[in-house]
mmCIF file of C-alpha atoms in Angstrom:
data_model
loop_
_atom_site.group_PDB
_atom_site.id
_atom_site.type_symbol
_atom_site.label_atom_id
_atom_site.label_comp_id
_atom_site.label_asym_id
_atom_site.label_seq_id
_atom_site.Cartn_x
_atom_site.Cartn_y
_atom_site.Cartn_z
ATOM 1 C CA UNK A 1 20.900 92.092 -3.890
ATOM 2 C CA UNK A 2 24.058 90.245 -2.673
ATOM 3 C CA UNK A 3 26.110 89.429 -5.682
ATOM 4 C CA UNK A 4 29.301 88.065 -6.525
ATOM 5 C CA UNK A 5 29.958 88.101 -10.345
ATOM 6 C CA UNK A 6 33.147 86.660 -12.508
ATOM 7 C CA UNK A 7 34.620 86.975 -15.302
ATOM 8 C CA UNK A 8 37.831 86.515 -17.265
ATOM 9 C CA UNK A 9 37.842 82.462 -18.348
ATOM 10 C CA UNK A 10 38.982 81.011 -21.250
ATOM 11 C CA UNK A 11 41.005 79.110 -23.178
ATOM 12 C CA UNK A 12 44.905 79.558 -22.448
ATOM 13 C CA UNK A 13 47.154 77.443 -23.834
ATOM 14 C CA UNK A 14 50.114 75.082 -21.537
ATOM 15 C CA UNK A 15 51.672 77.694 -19.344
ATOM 16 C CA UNK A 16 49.713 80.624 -20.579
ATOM 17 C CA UNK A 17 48.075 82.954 -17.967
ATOM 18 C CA UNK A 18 44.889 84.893 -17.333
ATOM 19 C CA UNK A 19 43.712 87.007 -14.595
ATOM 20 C CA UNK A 20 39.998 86.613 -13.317
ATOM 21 C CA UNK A 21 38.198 89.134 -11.824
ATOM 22 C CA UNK A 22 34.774 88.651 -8.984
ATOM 23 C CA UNK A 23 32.759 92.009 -8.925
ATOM 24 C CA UNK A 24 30.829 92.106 -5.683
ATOM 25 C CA UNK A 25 27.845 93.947 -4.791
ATOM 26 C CA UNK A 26 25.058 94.611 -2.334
ATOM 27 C CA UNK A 27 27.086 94.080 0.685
ATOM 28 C CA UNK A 28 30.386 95.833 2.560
ATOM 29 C CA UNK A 29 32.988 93.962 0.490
ATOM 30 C CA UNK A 30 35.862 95.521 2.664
ATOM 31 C CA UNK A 31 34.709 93.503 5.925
ATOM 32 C CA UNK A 32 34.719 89.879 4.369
ATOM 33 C CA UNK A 33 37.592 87.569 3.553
ATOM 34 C CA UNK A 34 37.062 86.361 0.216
ATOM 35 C CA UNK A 35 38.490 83.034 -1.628
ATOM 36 C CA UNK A 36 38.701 81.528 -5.284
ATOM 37 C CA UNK A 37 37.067 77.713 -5.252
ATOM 38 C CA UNK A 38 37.564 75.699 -8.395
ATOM 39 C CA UNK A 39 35.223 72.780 -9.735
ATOM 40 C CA UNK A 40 37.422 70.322 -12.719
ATOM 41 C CA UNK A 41 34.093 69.498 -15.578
ATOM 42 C CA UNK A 42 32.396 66.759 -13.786
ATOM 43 C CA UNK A 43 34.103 66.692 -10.116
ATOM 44 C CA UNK A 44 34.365 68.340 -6.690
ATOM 45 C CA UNK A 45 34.979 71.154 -5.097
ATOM 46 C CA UNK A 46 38.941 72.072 -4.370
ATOM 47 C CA UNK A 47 39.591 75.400 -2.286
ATOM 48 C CA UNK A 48 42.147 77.193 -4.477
ATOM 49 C CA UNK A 49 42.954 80.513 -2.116
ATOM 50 C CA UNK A 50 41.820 83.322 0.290
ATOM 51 C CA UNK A 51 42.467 86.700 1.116
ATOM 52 C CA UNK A 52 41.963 88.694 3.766
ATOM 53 C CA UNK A 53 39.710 92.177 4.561
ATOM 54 C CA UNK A 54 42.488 94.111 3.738
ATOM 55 C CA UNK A 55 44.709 91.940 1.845
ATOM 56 C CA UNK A 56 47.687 91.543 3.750
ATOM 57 C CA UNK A 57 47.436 87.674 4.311
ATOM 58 C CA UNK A 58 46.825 85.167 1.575
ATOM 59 C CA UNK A 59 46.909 81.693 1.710
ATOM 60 C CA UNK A 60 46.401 79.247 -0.842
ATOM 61 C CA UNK A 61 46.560 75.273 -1.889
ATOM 62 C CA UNK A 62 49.952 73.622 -2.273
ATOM 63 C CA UNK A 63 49.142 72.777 -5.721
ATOM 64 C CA UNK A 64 49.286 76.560 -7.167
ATOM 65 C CA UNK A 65 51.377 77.968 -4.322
ATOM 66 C CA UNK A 66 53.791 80.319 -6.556
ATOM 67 C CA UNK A 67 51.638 80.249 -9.807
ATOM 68 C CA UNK A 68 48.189 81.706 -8.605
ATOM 69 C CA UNK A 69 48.134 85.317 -6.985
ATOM 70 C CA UNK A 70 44.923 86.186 -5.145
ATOM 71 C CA UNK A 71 44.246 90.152 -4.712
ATOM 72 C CA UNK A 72 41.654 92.607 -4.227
ATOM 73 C CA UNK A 73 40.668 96.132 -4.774
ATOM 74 C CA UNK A 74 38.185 97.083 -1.897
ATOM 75 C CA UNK A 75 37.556 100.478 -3.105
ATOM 76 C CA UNK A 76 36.638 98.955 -7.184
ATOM 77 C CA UNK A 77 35.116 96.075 -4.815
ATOM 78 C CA UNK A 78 36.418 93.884 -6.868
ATOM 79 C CA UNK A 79 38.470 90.285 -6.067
ATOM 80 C CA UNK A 80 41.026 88.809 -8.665
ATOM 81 C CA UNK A 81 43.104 85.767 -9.155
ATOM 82 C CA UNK A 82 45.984 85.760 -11.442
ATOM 83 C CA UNK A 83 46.682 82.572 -12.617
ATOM 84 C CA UNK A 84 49.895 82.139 -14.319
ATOM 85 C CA UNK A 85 51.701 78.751 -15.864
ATOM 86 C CA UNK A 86 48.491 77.196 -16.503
ATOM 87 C CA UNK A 87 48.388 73.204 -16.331
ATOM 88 C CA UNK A 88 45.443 71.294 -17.996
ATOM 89 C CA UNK A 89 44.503 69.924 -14.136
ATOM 90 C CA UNK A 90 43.984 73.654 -13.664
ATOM 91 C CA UNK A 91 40.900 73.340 -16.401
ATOM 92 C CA UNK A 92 37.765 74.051 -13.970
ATOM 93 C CA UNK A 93 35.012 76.477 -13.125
ATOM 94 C CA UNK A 94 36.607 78.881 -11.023
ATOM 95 C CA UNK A 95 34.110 80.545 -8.583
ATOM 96 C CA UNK A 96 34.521 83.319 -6.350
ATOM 97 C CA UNK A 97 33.224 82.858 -2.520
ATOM 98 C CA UNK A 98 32.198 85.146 0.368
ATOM 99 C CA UNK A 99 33.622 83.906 3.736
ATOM 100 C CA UNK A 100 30.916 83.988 6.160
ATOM 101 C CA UNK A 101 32.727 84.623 9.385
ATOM 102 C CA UNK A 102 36.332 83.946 10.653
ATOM 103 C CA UNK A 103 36.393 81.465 13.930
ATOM 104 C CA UNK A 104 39.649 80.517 15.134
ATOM 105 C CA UNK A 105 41.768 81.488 12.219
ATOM 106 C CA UNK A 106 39.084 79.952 9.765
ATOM 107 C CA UNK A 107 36.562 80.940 7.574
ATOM 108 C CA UNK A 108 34.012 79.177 8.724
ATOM 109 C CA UNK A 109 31.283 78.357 5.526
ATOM 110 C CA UNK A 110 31.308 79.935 2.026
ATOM 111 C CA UNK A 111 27.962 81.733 1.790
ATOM 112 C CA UNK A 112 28.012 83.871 -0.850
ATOM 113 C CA UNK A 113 29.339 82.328 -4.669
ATOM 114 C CA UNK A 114 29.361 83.735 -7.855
ATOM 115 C CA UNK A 115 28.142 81.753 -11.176
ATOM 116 C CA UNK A 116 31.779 81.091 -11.921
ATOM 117 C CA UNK A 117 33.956 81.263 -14.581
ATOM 118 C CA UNK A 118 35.330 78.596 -17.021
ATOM 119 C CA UNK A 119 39.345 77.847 -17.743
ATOM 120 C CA UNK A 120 39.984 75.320 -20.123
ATOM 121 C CA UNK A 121 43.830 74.765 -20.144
ATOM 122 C CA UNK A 122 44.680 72.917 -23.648
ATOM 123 C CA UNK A 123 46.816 72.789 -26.892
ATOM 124 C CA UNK B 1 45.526 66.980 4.298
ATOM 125 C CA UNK B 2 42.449 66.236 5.628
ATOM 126 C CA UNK B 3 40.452 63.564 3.208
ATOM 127 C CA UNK B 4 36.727 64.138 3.765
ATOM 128 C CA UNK B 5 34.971 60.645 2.512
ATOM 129 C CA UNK B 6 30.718 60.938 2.090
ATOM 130 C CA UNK B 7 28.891 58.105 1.785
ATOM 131 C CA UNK B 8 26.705 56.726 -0.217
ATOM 132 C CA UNK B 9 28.331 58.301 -3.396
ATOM 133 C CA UNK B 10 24.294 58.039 -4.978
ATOM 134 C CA UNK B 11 21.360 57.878 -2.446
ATOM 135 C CA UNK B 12 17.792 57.347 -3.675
ATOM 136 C CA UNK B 13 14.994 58.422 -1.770
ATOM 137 C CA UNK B 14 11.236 59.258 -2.718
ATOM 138 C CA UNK B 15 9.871 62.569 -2.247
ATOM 139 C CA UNK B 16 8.696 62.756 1.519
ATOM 140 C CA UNK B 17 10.987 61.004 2.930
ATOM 141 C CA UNK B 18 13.989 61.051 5.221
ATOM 142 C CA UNK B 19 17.395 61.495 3.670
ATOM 143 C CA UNK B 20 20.639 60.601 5.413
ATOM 144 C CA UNK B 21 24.063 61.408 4.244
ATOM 145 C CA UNK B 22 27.272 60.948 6.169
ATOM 146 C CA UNK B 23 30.616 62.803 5.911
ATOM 147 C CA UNK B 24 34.059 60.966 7.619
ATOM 148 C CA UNK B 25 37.176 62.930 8.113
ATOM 149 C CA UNK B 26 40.490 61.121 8.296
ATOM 150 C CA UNK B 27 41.238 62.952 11.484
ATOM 151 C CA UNK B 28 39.081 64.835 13.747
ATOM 152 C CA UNK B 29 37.858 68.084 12.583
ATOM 153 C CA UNK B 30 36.480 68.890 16.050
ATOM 154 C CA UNK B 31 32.574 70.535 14.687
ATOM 155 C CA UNK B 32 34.598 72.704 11.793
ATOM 156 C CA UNK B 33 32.299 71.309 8.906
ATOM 157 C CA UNK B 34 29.773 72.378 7.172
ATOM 158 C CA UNK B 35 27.862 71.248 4.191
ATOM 159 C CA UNK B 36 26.280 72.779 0.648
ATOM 160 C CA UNK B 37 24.310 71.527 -1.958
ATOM 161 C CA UNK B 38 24.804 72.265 -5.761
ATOM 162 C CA UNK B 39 22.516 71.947 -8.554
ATOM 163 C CA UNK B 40 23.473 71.008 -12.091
ATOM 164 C CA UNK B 41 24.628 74.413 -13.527
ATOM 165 C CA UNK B 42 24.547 76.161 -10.380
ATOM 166 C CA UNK B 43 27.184 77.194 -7.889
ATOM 167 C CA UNK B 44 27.093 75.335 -4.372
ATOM 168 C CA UNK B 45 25.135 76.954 -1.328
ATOM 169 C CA UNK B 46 25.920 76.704 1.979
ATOM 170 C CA UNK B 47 23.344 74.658 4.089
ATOM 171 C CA UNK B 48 25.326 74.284 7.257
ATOM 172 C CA UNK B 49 28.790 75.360 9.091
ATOM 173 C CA UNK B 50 29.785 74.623 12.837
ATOM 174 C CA UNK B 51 28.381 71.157 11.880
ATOM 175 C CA UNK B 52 24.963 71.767 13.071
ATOM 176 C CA UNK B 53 24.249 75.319 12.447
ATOM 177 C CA UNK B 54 22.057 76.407 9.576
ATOM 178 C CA UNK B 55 22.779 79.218 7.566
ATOM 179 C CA UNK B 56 20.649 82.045 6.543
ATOM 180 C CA UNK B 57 17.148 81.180 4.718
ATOM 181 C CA UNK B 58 17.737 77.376 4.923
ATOM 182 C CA UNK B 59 14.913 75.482 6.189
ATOM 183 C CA UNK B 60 14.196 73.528 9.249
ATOM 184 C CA UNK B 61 13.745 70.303 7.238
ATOM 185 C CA UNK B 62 17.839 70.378 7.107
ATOM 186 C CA UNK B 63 19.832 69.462 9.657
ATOM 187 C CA UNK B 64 23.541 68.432 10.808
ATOM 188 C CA UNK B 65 25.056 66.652 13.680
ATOM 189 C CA UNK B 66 28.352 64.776 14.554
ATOM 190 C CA UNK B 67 31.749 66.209 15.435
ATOM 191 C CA UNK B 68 35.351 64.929 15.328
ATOM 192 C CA UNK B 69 35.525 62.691 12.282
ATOM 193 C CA UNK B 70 32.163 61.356 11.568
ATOM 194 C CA UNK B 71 29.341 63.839 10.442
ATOM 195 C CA UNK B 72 25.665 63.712 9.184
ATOM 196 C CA UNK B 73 23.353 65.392 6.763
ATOM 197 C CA UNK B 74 19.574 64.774 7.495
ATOM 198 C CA UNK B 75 16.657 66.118 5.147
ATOM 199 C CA UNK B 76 13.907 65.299 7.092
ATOM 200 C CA UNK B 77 10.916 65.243 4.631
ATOM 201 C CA UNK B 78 12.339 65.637 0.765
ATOM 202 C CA UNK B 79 11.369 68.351 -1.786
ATOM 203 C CA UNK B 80 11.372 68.024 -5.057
ATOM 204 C CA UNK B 81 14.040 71.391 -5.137
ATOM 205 C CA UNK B 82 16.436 68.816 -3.041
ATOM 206 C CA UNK B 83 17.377 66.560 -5.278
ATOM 207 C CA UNK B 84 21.017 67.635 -6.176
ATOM 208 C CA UNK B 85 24.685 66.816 -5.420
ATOM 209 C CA UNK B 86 26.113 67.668 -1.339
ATOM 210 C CA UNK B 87 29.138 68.258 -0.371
ATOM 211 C CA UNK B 88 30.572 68.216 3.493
ATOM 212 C CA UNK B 89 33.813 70.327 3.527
ATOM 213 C CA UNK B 90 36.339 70.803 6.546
ATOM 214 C CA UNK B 91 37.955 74.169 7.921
ATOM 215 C CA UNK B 92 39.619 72.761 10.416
ATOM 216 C CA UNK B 93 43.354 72.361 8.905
ATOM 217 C CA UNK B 94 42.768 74.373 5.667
ATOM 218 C CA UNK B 95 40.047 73.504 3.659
ATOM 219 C CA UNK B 96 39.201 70.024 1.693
ATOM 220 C CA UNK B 97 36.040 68.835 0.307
ATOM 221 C CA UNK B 98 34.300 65.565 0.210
ATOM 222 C CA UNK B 99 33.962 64.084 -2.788
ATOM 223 C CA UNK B 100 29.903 64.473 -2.635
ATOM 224 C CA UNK B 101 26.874 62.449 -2.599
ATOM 225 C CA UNK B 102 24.120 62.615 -5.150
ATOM 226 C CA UNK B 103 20.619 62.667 -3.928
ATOM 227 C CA UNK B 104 18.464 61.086 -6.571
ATOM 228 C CA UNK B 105 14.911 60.873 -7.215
ATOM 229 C CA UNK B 106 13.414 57.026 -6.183
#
């Protein structure tokens, strides 16, 4: 079975830190980007970052660009996402998402997501 | 950034019949959309990428169309099990959501 499971939420306190982790399973986890997207209690979806097969490009969203580190360990197959200076916006469900293909630089569709994982950033 | 609008933000239909949800894009996204649905408690799935393209195991009864900035989300005869919140989301320059559309029970 295809699986993507997290782990790793919780509370943090105002510009504490926490690193999630996404265990995958039942497919090659080396030959997929892969991508953190994050769901405030109540609202949308916001893209948060992605990471390539083999790691060596990473983009994310402007609004954690230099506090949020995505990274993987294809052998442990096994995504992460340190988060790090923690605002309460940054309170969501933070799932972890299989690309489905790459077309024209893109990642075309999320098809695979995990059940996510809960950060609650507050005093 | 790309804002991704859907309209209506609530739709109410009866089970059996035609749903119709749009997506606009504040500049053209060319056919890099695609669309999920998300039950309460549940992550999203993906129904649809390349605007019109369904993705693995999703039935007929769903369908996209549109390109550029103005997109649509047709559920041709409703199930009960498709009654939750959609979402249209862009690739084209990075990635931005819309803000959803509930799909209601009439």
């Amino acid at each position: 079975e295809v699986q993507l499971v997290e782990s790793g939420g919780g509370l943090v306190q105002p510009g504490g830190s926490l690193r999630l982790s996404c265990a995958a399973s039942g497919f090659t986890f080396s030959s997929y980007w892969m991508s953190w997207v994050r769901q405030a209690p109540g609202k949308g979806l916001e893209w948060v970052a992605n990471i390539k097969q083999d790691g060596s490009d990473k983009t994310y969203v402007d609004s954690v660009k230099g506090r949020f580190t995505i990274s993987r360990d294809n052998a442990k197959t096994s995504l992460f996402l340190q988060v790090n200076s923690l605002r309460a916006e940054d309170t969501a469900v933070y799932y972890c998402a299989r690309g489905r293909a790459l077309v024209r630089g893109a990642i075309d569709g999320f098809d695979i997501w995990g059940q996510g994982t809960m950060v609650t950033v507050s005093s | 950034e790309i804002v991704m609008t859907q309209s209506p933000a609530t739709l109410s239909v009866s089970p059996g019949e035609r749903a119709t949800l749009s997506c606009r894009a504040t500049q053209s996204v060319s056919t890099n959309l695609a669309w999920y649905q998300q039950k309460p408690g549940q992550a999203p799935r993906l129904l649809i990428y390349g605007a019109s393209t369904r993705a693995t195991g999703i039935p007929a009864r769903f369908s996209g169309s549109g390109s550029g900035t103005e997109f649509t989300l047709t559920i041709s005869s409703l199930q009960s099990e498709d009654f939750a919140v959609y979402y249209c989301q862009q690739y084209d320059y990075w990635y931005t959501f819309g803000q959803g559309t509930k799909l209601e029970i009439k």
